[in-house]
Coordinates of C-alpha atoms (C1' of nucleotides) in Angstrom, one line a residue:
Chain A
X1 CA 66.9 117.9 127.8
X2 CA 68.9 120.2 125.6
X3 CA 72.2 118.9 126.9
X4 CA 74.3 117.3 124.2
X5 CA 71.3 117.4 121.8
X6 CA 73.0 119.7 119.4
X7 CA 76.2 117.6 119.1
X8 CA 74.1 114.4 119.0
X9 CA 72.1 115.8 116.1
X10 CA 75.3 116.7 114.3
X11 CA 76.8 113.3 114.9
X12 CA 73.6 111.6 113.6
X13 CA 73.5 113.9 110.6
X14 CA 77.1 113.1 109.9
X15 CA 76.5 109.3 110.0
X16 CA 73.6 109.5 107.6
X17 CA 75.7 111.7 105.4
X18 CA 78.6 109.3 105.5
X19 CA 76.2 106.4 104.6
X20 CA 75.0 108.4 101.6
X21 CA 78.5 109.1 100.4
X22 CA 79.6 105.5 101.0
X23 CA 77.1 104.4 98.3
X24 CA 78.8 106.3 95.5
X25 CA 80.8 103.9 93.3
X26 CA 83.5 106.3 92.3
X27 CA 84.1 107.3 95.9
X28 CA 84.3 103.7 96.9
X29 CA 87.0 103.1 94.2
X30 CA 88.8 106.2 95.5
X31 CA 89.0 104.6 98.9
X32 CA 90.7 101.7 97.2
X33 CA 93.1 103.3 94.7
X34 CA 93.7 106.6 96.3
X35 CA 96.4 104.7 98.1
X36 CA 100.0 104.9 97.3
X37 CA 100.8 101.3 98.0
X38 CA 97.8 99.8 96.2
X39 CA 98.9 101.6 93.0
X40 CA 102.5 100.5 93.4
X41 CA 101.6 96.9 94.1
X42 CA 99.3 96.7 91.1
X43 CA 102.1 98.2 89.0
X44 CA 104.7 95.8 90.3
X45 CA 102.5 92.8 89.4
X46 CA 101.7 94.2 86.0
X47 CA 104.1 91.9 84.2
X48 CA 103.7 88.6 86.1
X49 CA 103.4 87.0 89.5
X50 CA 105.9 87.8 92.2
X51 CA 106.8 86.4 95.5
X52 CA 106.3 88.3 98.7
X53 CA 110.0 89.1 99.0
X54 CA 110.3 90.1 95.4
X55 CA 107.5 92.6 95.9
X56 CA 109.2 93.9 98.9
X57 CA 112.4 94.5 96.9
X58 CA 110.7 95.9 93.8
X59 CA 108.6 98.4 95.7
X60 CA 111.3 100.4 97.2
X61 CA 110.3 101.9 100.5
X62 CA 107.4 99.7 101.5
X63 CA 107.5 98.4 105.0
X64 CA 106.8 94.7 105.5
X65 CA 103.7 95.6 107.4
X66 CA 102.1 97.9 104.7
X67 CA 102.9 95.4 102.0
X68 CA 101.1 92.5 103.8
X69 CA 98.2 94.8 104.7
X70 CA 97.9 96.0 101.1
X71 CA 98.0 92.5 99.7
X72 CA 95.3 91.4 102.1
X73 CA 93.1 94.2 100.9
X74 CA 93.7 93.5 97.2
X75 CA 93.1 89.8 97.8
X76 CA 89.8 90.5 99.6
X77 CA 88.7 92.7 96.7
X78 CA 89.5 90.0 94.2
X79 CA 92.2 92.0 92.5
X80 CA 95.1 89.6 93.3
X81 CA 95.4 86.0 94.1
X82 CA 97.5 84.5 96.8
X83 CA 99.1 81.1 96.2
X84 CA 100.9 79.3 98.9
X85 CA 103.3 76.5 98.0
X86 CA 104.0 74.3 101.0
X87 CA 107.7 73.7 101.1
X88 CA 110.6 74.7 103.2
X89 CA 110.8 77.5 103.3
X90 CA 107.3 78.4 102.4
X91 CA 106.7 80.1 99.0
X92 CA 103.9 82.6 98.4
X93 CA 103.1 84.0 95.1
X94 CA 100.9 86.9 94.2
X95 CA 99.3 87.5 90.9
X96 CA 96.8 89.9 89.3
X97 CA 93.3 88.5 88.6
X98 CA 91.5 89.5 85.4
X99 CA 89.8 92.3 87.3
X100 CA 93.1 93.4 88.8
X101 CA 94.8 93.4 85.4
X102 CA 91.9 95.5 84.0
X103 CA 92.3 98.0 86.8
X104 CA 96.0 98.1 86.3
X105 CA 95.5 99.0 82.7
X106 CA 93.7 102.1 83.7
X107 CA 96.3 103.0 86.4
X108 CA 98.9 102.6 83.7
X109 CA 97.3 105.4 81.9
X110 CA 98.0 107.6 84.9
X111 CA 101.6 106.5 85.0
X112 CA 102.0 107.3 81.3
X113 CA 100.5 110.7 81.9
X114 CA 102.9 111.3 84.8
X115 CA 105.9 110.5 82.6
X116 CA 104.6 112.9 80.0
X117 CA 103.5 115.8 82.2
X118 CA 105.1 115.7 85.6
X119 CA 108.0 117.9 84.5
X120 CA 105.5 120.6 83.5
X121 CA 103.9 120.4 86.9
X122 CA 107.2 120.7 88.7
X123 CA 108.0 123.7 86.5
X124 CA 104.7 125.3 87.4
X125 CA 105.4 124.6 91.0
X126 CA 108.8 126.2 90.9
X127 CA 107.6 129.2 89.1
X128 CA 104.9 129.7 91.6
X129 CA 107.3 129.4 94.5
X130 CA 109.6 131.9 92.9
X131 CA 107.1 134.8 93.0
X132 CA 105.7 134.2 96.4
Chain B
X1 CA 133.0 106.2 118.3
X2 CA 130.5 103.5 117.6
X3 CA 127.9 105.3 119.7
X4 CA 124.9 106.3 117.5
X5 CA 126.7 105.4 114.4
X6 CA 124.4 102.6 113.4
X7 CA 121.3 104.7 113.7
X8 CA 123.0 107.6 112.0
X9 CA 123.9 105.4 109.1
X10 CA 120.3 104.2 108.9
X11 CA 119.0 107.8 109.0
X12 CA 121.5 108.8 106.3
X13 CA 120.6 105.8 104.2
X14 CA 116.9 106.6 104.6
X15 CA 117.4 110.2 103.5
X16 CA 119.3 109.2 100.4
X17 CA 116.7 106.6 99.7
X18 CA 113.9 109.1 100.0
X19 CA 115.7 111.4 97.7
X20 CA 116.0 108.7 95.2
X21 CA 112.3 107.9 95.4
X22 CA 111.3 111.5 95.2
X23 CA 112.9 111.7 91.7
X24 CA 110.5 109.1 90.2
X25 CA 107.9 110.9 88.1
X26 CA 105.1 108.4 88.6
X27 CA 105.6 108.5 92.4
X28 CA 105.5 112.3 92.3
X29 CA 102.2 112.2 90.5
X30 CA 101.0 109.7 93.0
X31 CA 101.7 112.2 95.7
X32 CA 99.4 114.6 93.9
X33 CA 96.5 112.4 92.8
X34 CA 96.5 109.7 95.4
X35 CA 94.4 112.2 97.3
X36 CA 90.7 111.9 97.6
X37 CA 90.0 115.7 97.5
X38 CA 92.3 116.4 94.5
X39 CA 90.4 113.8 92.5
X40 CA 87.0 115.1 93.5
X41 CA 87.9 118.7 92.9
X42 CA 89.2 117.9 89.4
X43 CA 86.0 115.9 88.7
X44 CA 83.8 118.7 89.9
X45 CA 85.5 121.2 87.7
X46 CA 85.4 118.9 84.7
X47 CA 82.4 120.7 83.1
X48 CA 83.2 124.3 83.7
X49 CA 84.4 126.8 86.3
X50 CA 82.8 127.0 89.7
X51 CA 82.9 129.4 92.6
X52 CA 84.3 128.4 95.9
X53 CA 80.9 127.9 97.5
X54 CA 79.6 125.9 94.6
X55 CA 82.5 123.5 94.9
X56 CA 81.8 123.2 98.6
X57 CA 78.3 122.2 97.8
X58 CA 79.1 119.9 95.0
X59 CA 81.8 118.0 96.8
X60 CA 79.7 116.6 99.6
X61 CA 81.7 116.1 102.8
X62 CA 84.7 118.4 102.1
X63 CA 85.6 120.7 104.9
X64 CA 86.2 124.3 104.1
X65 CA 89.8 123.9 105.2
X66 CA 90.6 120.9 103.0
X67 CA 88.9 122.5 100.0
X68 CA 91.0 125.7 100.2
X69 CA 94.1 123.7 100.9
X70 CA 93.5 121.4 97.9
X71 CA 92.7 124.3 95.6
X72 CA 96.0 126.0 96.6
X73 CA 97.9 122.9 95.7
X74 CA 96.2 122.6 92.4
X75 CA 96.8 126.2 91.6
X76 CA 100.4 125.9 92.5
X77 CA 100.8 122.9 90.2
X78 CA 99.2 124.8 87.4
X79 CA 96.1 122.5 87.2
X80 CA 93.5 125.1 88.1
X81 CA 93.3 128.9 87.8
X82 CA 91.9 131.1 90.5
X83 CA 90.1 134.3 89.4
X84 CA 89.0 136.9 91.9
X85 CA 86.3 139.3 91.0
X86 CA 86.5 142.3 93.3
X87 CA 82.9 143.0 94.3
X88 CA 80.8 142.9 97.4
X89 CA 80.8 140.1 98.4
X90 CA 83.9 138.9 96.8
X91 CA 83.6 136.3 94.0
X92 CA 86.2 133.7 93.3
X93 CA 86.0 131.3 90.4
X94 CA 88.1 128.2 89.8
X95 CA 88.7 126.6 86.5
X96 CA 90.8 123.8 85.1
X97 CA 93.8 124.7 83.0
X98 CA 94.6 122.8 79.9
X99 CA 96.9 120.6 81.9
X100 CA 94.3 120.1 84.5
X101 CA 91.7 119.2 81.9
X102 CA 94.1 116.7 80.4
X103 CA 94.7 115.1 83.8
X104 CA 91.0 115.1 84.5
X105 CA 90.5 113.1 81.3
X106 CA 92.7 110.3 82.6
X107 CA 91.0 110.4 86.0
X108 CA 87.7 110.2 84.2
X109 CA 88.9 106.8 83.0
X110 CA 89.1 105.7 86.6
X111 CA 85.7 106.9 87.3
X112 CA 84.3 105.0 84.4
X113 CA 86.0 101.9 85.5
X114 CA 84.6 102.4 89.0
X115 CA 81.1 102.6 87.6
X116 CA 81.6 99.4 85.6
X117 CA 83.4 97.3 88.1
X118 CA 82.9 98.5 91.6
X119 CA 79.9 96.2 92.1
X120 CA 82.1 93.2 91.3
X121 CA 84.7 94.3 93.9
X122 CA 82.0 94.7 96.5
X123 CA 80.7 91.3 95.7
X124 CA 84.2 89.8 96.0
X125 CA 84.6 91.6 99.3
X126 CA 81.3 90.2 100.6
X127 CA 82.1 86.7 99.5
X128 CA 85.5 86.9 101.1
X129 CA 84.0 88.1 104.4
X130 CA 81.4 85.3 104.4
X131 CA 83.9 82.5 104.5
X132 CA 86.3 83.9 107.0
Chain C
dC1 C1' 81.4 135.1 100.4
dT2 C1' 86.0 133.7 100.8
dG3 C1' 89.8 132.8 103.4
dT4 C1' 93.1 132.5 107.6
dA5 C1' 94.5 130.9 112.1
dT6 C1' 94.2 127.5 116.1
dC7 C1' 93.4 123.7 118.7
dC8 C1' 93.0 118.9 119.0
dC9 C1' 92.4 114.1 118.1
dC10 C1' 93.1 109.7 116.3
dA11 C1' 93.9 106.6 112.3
dG12 C1' 97.8 105.3 109.7
dA13 C1' 102.3 104.0 109.1
dG14 C1' 107.0 103.0 110.7
dA15 C1' 110.1 100.3 114.0
dT16 C1' 110.8 96.2 116.5
dA17 C1' 110.5 91.7 118.1
dC18 C1' 108.7 87.2 117.8
dT19 C1' 106.3 82.6 115.5
dG20 C1' 105.4 78.9 112.0
Chain D
dC1 C1' 110.6 83.2 103.9
dA2 C1' 106.2 84.8 105.2
dG3 C1' 103.4 86.6 108.6
dT4 C1' 101.6 88.4 113.2
dA5 C1' 101.6 91.3 117.2
dT6 C1' 102.6 95.7 119.7
dC7 C1' 104.1 100.2 120.6
dT8 C1' 104.8 104.6 119.3
dC9 C1' 104.3 108.9 117.2
dT10 C1' 103.4 112.1 113.5
dG11 C1' 100.6 114.8 110.7
dG12 C1' 96.3 114.9 108.2
dG13 C1' 92.2 116.6 108.7
dG14 C1' 87.9 118.1 111.4
dA15 C1' 85.8 121.8 114.4
dT16 C1' 85.7 126.3 115.7
dA17 C1' 86.4 131.2 115.7
dC18 C1' 87.7 135.2 113.5
dA19 C1' 88.9 138.6 109.5
dG20 C1' 89.0 141.1 104.8

DNA sequence: CTGTATCCCCAGAGATACTG
DNA sequence: CAGTATCTCTGGGGATACAG
């Protein structure tokens, strides 16, 4: 029964391959931090806990949906804590855990690099566009 | 003429807002490095130049299309150089520029962090899943 | 070997409206 | 205020075929 066998084999191979990839630590971290909003939330929380609404204000451009979604991920991964204060209205604070703060330090390195070298990159980009 | 005015205002506001955001250096860098393939290519080139095909082999899972596309971006931004050796068959080598090497150093910090702490994150994730 | 051109699909992200 | 639930739609990215 050759029908579909080729594509099935490919699908199978791909699955095994994906499983292999999924076991690489740095790729796993990439899946977490190679995400705009994750980086921005961690940066926003760098200097203290913030409420949901404060985060929304600080991180210009984030939709309410993406913010909540990102916070859920970070909470699940033990990078931020979520504290609910039962009052009216409800108050929810988010704060970096030790692990989260540690990761943020590393990300801060990236931010510093950006501030030092982004201009150069833009310059290269412009030069490249000019002669093309 | 109130018709469409509200949505037009919103669209206008969004454009201005996007323009504002686009001027932030760290966000600009995020647009570059918050990309799986960019990180992986830079990592692959960390210890020397590689040919197109070698990159393809080293970076498991990258499609030919995404590899070329990523390399074009990196070249445009002055992070890698592309050297064509006219022969049969053609040989093309890619190598980090000084700027690219510098950025890679910072990214390496992320990789190191991943190797140290990814297990902890996975543990947190599992614990969180267990009690939900 | 290296790279371009096409087609196509679906996950991701925004918009909107509603609940505790 | 904080969060959930849907709907929609685009564009990123894989597969494929072809070219220098």
